[in-house]
PDB file of C-alpha atoms in Angstrom:
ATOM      1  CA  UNK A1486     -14.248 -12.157  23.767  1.00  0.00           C
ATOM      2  CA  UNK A1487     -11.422 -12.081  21.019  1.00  0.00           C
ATOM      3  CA  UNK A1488      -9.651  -8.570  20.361  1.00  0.00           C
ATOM      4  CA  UNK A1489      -8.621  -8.481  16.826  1.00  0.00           C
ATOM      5  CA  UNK A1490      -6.973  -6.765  14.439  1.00  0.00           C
ATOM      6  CA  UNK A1491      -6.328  -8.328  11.077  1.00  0.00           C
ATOM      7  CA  UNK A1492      -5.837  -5.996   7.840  1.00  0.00           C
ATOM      8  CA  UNK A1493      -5.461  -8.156   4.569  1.00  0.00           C
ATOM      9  CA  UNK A1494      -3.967  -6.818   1.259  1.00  0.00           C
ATOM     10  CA  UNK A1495      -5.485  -9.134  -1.604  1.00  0.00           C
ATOM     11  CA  UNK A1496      -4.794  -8.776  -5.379  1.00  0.00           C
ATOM     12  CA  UNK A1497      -6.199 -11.260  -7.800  1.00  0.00           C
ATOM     13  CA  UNK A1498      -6.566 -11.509 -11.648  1.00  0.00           C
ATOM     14  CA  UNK A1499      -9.462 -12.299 -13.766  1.00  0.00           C
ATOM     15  CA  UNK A1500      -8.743 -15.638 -15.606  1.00  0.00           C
ATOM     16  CA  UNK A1501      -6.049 -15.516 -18.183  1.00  0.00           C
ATOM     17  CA  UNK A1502      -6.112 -12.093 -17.543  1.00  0.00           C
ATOM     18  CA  UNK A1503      -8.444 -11.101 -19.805  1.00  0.00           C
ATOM     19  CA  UNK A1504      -9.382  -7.352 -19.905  1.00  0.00           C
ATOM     20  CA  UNK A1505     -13.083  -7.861 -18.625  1.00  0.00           C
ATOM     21  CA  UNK A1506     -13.669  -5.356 -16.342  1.00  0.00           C
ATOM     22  CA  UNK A1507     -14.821  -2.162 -18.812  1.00  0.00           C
ATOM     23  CA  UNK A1508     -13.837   1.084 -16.743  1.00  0.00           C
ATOM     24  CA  UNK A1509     -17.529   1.963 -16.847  1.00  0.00           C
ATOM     25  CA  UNK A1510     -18.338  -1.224 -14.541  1.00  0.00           C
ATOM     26  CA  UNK A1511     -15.535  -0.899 -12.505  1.00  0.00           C
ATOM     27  CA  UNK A1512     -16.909   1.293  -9.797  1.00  0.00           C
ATOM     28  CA  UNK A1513     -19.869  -0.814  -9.679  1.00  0.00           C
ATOM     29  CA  UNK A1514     -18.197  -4.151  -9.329  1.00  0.00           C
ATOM     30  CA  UNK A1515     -15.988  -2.479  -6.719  1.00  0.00           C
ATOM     31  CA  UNK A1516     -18.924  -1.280  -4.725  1.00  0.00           C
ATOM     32  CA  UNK A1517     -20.478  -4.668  -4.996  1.00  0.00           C
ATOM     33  CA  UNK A1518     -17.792  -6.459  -3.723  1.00  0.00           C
ATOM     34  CA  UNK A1519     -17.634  -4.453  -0.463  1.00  0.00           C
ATOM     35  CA  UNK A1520     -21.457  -4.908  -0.017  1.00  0.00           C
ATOM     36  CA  UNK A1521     -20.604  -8.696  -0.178  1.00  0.00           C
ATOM     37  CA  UNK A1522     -18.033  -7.982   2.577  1.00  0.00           C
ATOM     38  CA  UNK A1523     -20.760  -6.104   4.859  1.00  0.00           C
ATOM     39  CA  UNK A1524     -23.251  -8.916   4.335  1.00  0.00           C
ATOM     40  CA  UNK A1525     -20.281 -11.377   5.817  1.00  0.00           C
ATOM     41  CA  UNK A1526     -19.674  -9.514   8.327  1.00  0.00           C
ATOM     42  CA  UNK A1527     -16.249  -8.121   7.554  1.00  0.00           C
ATOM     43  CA  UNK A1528     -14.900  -4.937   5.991  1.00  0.00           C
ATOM     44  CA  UNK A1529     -13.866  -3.781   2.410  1.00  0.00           C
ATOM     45  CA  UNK A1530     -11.943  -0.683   3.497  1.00  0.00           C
ATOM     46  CA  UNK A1531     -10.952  -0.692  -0.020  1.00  0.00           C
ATOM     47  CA  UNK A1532     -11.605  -1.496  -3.521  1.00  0.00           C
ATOM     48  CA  UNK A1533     -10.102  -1.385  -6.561  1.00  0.00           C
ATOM     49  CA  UNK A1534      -8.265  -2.329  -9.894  1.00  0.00           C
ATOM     50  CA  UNK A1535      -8.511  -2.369 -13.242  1.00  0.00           C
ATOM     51  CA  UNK A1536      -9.520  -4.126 -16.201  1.00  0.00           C
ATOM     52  CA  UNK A1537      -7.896  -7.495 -15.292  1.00  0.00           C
ATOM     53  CA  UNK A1538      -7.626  -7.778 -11.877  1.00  0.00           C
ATOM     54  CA  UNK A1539      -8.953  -6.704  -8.080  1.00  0.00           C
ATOM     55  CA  UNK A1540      -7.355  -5.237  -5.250  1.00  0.00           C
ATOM     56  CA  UNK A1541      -8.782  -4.750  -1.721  1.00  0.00           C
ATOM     57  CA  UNK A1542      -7.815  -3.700   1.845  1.00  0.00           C
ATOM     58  CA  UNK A1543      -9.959  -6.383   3.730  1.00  0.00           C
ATOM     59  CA  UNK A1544     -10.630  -6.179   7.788  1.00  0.00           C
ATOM     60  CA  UNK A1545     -11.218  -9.779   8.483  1.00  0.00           C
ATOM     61  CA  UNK A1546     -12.782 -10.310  12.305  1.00  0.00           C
ATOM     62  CA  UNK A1547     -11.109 -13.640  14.230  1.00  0.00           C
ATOM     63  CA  UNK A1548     -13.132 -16.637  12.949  1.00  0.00           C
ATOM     64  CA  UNK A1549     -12.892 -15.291   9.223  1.00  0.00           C
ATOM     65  CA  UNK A1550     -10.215 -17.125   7.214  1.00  0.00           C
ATOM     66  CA  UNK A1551      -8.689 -15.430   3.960  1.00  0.00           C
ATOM     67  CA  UNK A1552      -9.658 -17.681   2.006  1.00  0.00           C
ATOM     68  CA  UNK A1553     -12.885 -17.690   2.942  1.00  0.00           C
ATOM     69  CA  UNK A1554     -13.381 -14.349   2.404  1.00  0.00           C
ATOM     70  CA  UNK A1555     -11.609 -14.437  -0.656  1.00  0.00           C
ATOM     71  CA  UNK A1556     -13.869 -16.978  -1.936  1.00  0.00           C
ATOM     72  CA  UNK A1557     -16.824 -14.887  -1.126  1.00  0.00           C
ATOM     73  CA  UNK A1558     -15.800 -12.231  -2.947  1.00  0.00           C
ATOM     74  CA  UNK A1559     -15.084 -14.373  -5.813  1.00  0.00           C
ATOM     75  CA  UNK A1560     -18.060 -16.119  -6.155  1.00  0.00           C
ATOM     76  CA  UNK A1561     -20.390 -13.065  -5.198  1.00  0.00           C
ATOM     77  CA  UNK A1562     -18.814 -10.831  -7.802  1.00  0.00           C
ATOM     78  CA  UNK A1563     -18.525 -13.436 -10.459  1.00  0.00           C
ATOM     79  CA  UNK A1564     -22.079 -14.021  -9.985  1.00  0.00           C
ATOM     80  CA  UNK A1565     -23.170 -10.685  -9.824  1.00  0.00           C
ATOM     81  CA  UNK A1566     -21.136  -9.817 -13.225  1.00  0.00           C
ATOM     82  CA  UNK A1567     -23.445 -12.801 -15.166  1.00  0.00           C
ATOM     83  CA  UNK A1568     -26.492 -12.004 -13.744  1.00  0.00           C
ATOM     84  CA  UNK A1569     -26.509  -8.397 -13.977  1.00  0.00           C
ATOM     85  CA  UNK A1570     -24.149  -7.481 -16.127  1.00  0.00           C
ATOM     86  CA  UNK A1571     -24.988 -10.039 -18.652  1.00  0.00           C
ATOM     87  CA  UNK A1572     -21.347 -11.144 -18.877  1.00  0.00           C
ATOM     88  CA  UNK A1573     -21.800 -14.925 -19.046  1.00  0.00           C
ATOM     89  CA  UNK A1574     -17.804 -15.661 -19.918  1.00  0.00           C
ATOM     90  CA  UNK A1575     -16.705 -13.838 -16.754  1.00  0.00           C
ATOM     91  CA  UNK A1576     -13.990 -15.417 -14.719  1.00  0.00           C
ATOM     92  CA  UNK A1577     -11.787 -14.710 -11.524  1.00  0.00           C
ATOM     93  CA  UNK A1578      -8.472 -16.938 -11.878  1.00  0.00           C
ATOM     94  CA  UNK A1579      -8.563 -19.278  -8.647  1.00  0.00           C
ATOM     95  CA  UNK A1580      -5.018 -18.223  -6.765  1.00  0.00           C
ATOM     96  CA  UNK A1581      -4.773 -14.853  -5.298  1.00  0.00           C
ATOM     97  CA  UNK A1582      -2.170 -12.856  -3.211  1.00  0.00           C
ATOM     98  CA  UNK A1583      -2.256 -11.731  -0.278  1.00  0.00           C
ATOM     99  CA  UNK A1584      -0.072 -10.383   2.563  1.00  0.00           C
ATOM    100  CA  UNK A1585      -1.126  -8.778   6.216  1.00  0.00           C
ATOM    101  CA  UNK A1586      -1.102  -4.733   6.308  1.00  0.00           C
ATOM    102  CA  UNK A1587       0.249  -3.056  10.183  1.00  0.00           C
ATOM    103  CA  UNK A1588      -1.912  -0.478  11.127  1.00  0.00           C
ATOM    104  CA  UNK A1589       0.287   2.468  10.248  1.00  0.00           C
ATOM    105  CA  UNK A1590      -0.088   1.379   6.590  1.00  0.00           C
ATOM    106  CA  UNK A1591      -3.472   1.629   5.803  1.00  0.00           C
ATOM    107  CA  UNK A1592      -3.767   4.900   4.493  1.00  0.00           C
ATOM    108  CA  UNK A1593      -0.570   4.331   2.019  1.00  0.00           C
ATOM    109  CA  UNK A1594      -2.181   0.702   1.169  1.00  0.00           C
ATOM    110  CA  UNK A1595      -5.692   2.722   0.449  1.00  0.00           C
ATOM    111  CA  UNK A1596      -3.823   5.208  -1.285  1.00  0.00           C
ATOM    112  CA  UNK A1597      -2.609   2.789  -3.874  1.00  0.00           C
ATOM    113  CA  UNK A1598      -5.522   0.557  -4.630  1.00  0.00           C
ATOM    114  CA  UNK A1599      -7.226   3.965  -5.300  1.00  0.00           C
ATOM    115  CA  UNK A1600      -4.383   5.067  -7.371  1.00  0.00           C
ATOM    116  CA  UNK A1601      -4.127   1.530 -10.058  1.00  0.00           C
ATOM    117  CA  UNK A1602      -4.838   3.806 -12.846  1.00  0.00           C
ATOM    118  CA  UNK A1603      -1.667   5.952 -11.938  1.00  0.00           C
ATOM    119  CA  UNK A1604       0.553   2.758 -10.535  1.00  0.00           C
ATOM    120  CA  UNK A1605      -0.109   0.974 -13.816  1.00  0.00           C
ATOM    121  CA  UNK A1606       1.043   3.722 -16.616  1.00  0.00           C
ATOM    122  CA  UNK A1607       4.374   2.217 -15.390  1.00  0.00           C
ATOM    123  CA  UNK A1608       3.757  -1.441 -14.601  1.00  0.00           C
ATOM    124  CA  UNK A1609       1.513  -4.393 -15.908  1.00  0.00           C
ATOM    125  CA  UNK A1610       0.083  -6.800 -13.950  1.00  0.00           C
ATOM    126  CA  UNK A1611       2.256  -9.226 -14.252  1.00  0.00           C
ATOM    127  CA  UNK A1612       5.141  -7.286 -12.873  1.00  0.00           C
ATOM    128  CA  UNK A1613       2.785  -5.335  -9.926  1.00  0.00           C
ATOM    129  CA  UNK A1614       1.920  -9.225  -8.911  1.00  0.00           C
ATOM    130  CA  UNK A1615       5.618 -10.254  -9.133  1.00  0.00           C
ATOM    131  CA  UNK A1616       6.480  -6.934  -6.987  1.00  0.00           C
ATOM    132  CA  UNK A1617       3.613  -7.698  -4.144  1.00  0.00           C
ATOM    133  CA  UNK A1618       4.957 -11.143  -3.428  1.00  0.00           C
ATOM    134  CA  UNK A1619       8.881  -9.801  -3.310  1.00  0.00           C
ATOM    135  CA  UNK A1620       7.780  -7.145  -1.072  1.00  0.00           C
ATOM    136  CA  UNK A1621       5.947  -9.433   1.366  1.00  0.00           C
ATOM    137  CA  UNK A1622       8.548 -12.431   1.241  1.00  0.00           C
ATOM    138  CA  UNK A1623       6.073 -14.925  -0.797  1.00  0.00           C
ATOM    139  CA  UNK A1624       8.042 -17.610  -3.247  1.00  0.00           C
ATOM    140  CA  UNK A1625       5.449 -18.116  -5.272  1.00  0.00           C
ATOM    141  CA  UNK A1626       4.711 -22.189  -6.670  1.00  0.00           C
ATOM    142  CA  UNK A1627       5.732 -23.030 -10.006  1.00  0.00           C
TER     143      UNK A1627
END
């Protein structure tokens, strides 16, 4: 048996970065996407964002790649947002970041995907994107 422990910090945009996530869905899509996490047998320990983009604080078991997950998430949310949400034109972009989180930094890593409403007053996007991959040593491709 494997011993793992693998904590994943993922943020990614909704295409072009259009504003499609209303703040009344939010908490819904958010939920969602950690029920598609249970179903694959990993963890959403959190969930968050805003209205054009995701963050979450994934537990991903041994066999599990990122992108996999990622991908799951993607296309289980995306679907969910047309089907139920009647939102035929929604979009995740395809690239994502991501960077591993030690254990002693969960609960500040929580803390700020639940606090995106507060961390982007002073910050787009854009710039919180740029920031993440500085922070974690990612040059990102041209």
């Amino acid at each position: 048996m494997s011993y793992v422990s693998l904590y994943v910090h993922v943020i990614f945009s909704t295409k072009e970065r259009r504003k499609q996530i209303p703040e009344d869905v939010q908490p819904r899509l958010w939920a969602y996407m950690g029920g598609i996490a249970r179903a694959n047998k990993f963890k959403a320990i959190a969930v968050g964002g805003l209205e054009d983009h995701a963050h979450l604080l994934l537990s991903l078991p041994a066999t599990l790649q990122v992108a996999k997950a990622v991908q799951l998430i993607k296309a289980g949310s995306s679907k969910w947002m047309h089907e139920e949400l009647q939102r035929p034109l929604f979009a995740w972009q395809e690239s994502y970041g991501a960077s591993s989180v030690g254990v002693s930094q969960i609960p500040a890593t929580v803390k700020y995907i639940d606090n995106q409403k507060e961390h982007h007053r002073k910050r787009g996007f854009t710039e919180e994107l740029a920031m993440f991959l500085k922070k974690h040593g990612i040059v990102p491709e041209d």
